mmCIF file of C-alpha atoms in Angstrom:
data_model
loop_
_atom_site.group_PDB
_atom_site.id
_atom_site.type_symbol
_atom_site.label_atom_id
_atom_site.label_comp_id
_atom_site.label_asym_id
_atom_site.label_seq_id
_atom_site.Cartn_x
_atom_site.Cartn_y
_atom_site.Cartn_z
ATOM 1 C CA UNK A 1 14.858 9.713 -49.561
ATOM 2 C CA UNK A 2 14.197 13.330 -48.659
ATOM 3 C CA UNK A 3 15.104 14.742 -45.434
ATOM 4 C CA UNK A 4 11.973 16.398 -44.908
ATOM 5 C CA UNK A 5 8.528 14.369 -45.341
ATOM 6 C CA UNK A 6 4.970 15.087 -44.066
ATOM 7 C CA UNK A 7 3.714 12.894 -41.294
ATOM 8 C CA UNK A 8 2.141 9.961 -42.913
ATOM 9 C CA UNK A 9 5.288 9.678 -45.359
ATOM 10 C CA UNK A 10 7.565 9.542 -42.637
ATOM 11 C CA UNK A 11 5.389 6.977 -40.950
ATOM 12 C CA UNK A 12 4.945 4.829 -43.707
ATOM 13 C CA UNK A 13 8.881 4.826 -44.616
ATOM 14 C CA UNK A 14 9.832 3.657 -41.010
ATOM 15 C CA UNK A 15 7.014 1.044 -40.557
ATOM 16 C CA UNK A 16 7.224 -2.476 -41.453
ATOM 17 C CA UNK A 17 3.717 -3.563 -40.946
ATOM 18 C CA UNK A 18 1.244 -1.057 -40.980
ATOM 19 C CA UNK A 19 -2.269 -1.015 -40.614
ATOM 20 C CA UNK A 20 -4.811 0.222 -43.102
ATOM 21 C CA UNK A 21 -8.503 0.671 -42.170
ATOM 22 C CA UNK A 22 -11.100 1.265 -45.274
ATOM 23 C CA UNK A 23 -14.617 2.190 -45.565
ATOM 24 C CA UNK A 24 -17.305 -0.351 -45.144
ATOM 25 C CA UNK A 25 -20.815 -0.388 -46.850
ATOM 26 C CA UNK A 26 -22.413 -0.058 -43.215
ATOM 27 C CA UNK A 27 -20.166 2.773 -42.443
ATOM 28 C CA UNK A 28 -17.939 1.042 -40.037
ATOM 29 C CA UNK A 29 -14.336 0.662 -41.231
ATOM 30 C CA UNK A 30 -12.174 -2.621 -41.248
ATOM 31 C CA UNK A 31 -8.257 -2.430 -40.641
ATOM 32 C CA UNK A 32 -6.017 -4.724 -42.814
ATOM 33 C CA UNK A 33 -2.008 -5.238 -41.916
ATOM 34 C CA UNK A 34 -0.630 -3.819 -45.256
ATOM 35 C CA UNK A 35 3.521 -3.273 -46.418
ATOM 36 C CA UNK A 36 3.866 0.219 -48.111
ATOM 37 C CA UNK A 37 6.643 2.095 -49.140
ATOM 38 C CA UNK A 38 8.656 5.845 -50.139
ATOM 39 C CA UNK A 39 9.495 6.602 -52.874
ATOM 40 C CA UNK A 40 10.476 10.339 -53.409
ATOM 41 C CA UNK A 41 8.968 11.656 -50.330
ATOM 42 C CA UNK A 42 5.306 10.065 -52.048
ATOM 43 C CA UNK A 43 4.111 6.601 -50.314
ATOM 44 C CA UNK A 44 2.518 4.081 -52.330
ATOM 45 C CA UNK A 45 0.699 0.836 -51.269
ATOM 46 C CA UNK A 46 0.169 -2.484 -53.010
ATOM 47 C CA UNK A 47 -2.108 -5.920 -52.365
ATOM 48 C CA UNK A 48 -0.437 -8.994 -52.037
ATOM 49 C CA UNK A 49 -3.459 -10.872 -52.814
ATOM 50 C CA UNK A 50 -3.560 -8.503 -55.837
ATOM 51 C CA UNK A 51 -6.712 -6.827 -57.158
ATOM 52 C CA UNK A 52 -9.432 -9.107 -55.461
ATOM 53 C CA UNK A 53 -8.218 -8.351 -51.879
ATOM 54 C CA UNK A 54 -11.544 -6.655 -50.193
ATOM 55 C CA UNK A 55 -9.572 -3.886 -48.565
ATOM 56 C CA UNK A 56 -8.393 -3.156 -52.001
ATOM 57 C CA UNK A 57 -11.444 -2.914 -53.408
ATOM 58 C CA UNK A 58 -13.030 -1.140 -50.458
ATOM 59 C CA UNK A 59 -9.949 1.174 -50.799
ATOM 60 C CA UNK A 60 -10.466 1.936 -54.398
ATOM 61 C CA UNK A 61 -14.623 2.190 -54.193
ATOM 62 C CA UNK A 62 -13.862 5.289 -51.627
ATOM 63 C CA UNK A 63 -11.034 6.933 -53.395
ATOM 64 C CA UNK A 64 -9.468 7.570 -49.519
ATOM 65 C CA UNK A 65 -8.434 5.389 -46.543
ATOM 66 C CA UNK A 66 -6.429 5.668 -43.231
ATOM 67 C CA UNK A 67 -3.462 4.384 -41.573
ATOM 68 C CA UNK A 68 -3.799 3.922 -37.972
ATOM 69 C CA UNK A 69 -0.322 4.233 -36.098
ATOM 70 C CA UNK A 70 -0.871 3.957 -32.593
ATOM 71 C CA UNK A 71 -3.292 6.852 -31.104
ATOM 72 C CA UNK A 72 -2.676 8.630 -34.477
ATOM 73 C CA UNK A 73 -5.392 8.539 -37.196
ATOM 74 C CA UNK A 74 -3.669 9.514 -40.942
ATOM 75 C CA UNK A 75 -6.291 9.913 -43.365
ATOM 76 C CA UNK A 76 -5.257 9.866 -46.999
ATOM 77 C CA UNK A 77 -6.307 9.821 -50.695
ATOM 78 C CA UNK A 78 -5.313 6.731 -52.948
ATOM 79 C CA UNK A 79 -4.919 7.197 -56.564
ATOM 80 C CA UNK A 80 -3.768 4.521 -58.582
ATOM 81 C CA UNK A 81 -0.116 4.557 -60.428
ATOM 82 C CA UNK A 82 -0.599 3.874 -64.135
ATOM 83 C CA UNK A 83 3.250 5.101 -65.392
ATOM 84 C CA UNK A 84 5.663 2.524 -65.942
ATOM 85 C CA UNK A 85 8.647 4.062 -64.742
ATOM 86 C CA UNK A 86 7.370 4.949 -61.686
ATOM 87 C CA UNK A 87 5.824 1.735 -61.125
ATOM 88 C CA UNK A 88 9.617 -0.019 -61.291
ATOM 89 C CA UNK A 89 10.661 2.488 -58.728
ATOM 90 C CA UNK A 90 7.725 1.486 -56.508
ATOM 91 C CA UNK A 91 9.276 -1.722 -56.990
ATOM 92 C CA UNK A 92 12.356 -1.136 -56.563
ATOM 93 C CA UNK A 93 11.348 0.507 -53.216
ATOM 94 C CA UNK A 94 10.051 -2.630 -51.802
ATOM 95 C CA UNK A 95 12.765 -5.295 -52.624
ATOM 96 C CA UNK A 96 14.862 -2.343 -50.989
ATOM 97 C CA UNK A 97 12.642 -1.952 -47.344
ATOM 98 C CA UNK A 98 11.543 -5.426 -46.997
ATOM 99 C CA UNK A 99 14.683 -7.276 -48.848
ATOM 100 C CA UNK A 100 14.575 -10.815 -50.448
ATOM 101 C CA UNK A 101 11.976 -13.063 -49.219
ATOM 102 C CA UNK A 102 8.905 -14.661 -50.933
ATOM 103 C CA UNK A 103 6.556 -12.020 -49.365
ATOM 104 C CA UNK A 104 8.644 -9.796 -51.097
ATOM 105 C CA UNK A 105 8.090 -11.478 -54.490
ATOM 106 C CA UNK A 106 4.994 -12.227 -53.900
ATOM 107 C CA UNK A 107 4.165 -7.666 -53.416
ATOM 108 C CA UNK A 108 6.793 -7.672 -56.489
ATOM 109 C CA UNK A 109 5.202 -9.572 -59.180
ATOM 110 C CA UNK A 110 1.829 -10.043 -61.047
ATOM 111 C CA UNK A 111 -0.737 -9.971 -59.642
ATOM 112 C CA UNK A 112 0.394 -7.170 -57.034
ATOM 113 C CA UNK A 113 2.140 -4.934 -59.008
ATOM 114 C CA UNK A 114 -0.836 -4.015 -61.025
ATOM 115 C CA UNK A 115 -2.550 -2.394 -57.841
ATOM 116 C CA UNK A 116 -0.351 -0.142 -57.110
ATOM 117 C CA UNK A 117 -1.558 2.887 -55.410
ATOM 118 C CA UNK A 118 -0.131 6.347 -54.567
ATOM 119 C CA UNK A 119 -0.918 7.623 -51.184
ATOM 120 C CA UNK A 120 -1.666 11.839 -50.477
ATOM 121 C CA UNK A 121 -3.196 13.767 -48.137
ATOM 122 C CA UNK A 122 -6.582 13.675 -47.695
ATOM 123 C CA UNK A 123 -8.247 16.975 -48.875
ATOM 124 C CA UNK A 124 -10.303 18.732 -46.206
ATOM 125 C CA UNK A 125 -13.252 21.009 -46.449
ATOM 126 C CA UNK A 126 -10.969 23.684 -44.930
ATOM 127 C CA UNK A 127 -8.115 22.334 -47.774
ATOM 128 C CA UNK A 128 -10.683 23.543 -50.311
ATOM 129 C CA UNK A 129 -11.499 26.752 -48.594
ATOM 130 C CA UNK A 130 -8.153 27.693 -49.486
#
């Protein structure tokens, strides 16, 4: 784990539960309780419920999301994680943070793993300016 890690990293490596809130069709947003972990200073998300969970697919229609952590609003980019190796460590980064249980399992095996999702910052129109 690196010492140093921007705000949403840290966040997401120290919280158990946290909540995600994605885009709705009517512009609105709706906020799902989510598990997401570190791994190298990057966060990455999964579904439990796999790839027909509606904040998933709300989450992947809109490219972006946020995490809401108290007054804090952490807006972020979601790419999905198609490389093998990095998908173990994702894995092996939630048995670590949420140990053995069958929620654990459950975000460890078929159909979650497969909707894996890395988590960066959300590019700004002053980002681009750049």
């Amino acid at each position: 784990m690196s010492t140093h890690m921007d705000p949403t990293s840290a966040y997401l490596d120290r919280t158990d539960t946290v909540w995600i809130a994605t885009p709705l069709a009517t512009g609105q947003e709706k906020t799902t309780p989510i598990w997401a972990v570190v791994v190298e200073g990057t966060p990455y998300i999964r579904s439990g419920l796999g790839p027909d969970a509606k904040w998933y697919r709300r989450a992947l229609r809109a490219g972006r999301a946020a995490f809401l952590a108290g007054p804090r609003r952490l807006d972020v980019a979601l790419e999905r994680v198609t490389d093998a190796a990095l998908d173990a460590a994702v894995h092996q980064a939630y048995q670590r943070k949420y140990g053995p249980s069958e929620p654990t399992r459950v975000m460890t095996a078929s159909p979650a793993r497969e909707t894996t999702l890395r988590v960066l910052p959300l590019k700004t129109e002053a980002d681009h300016a750049l």
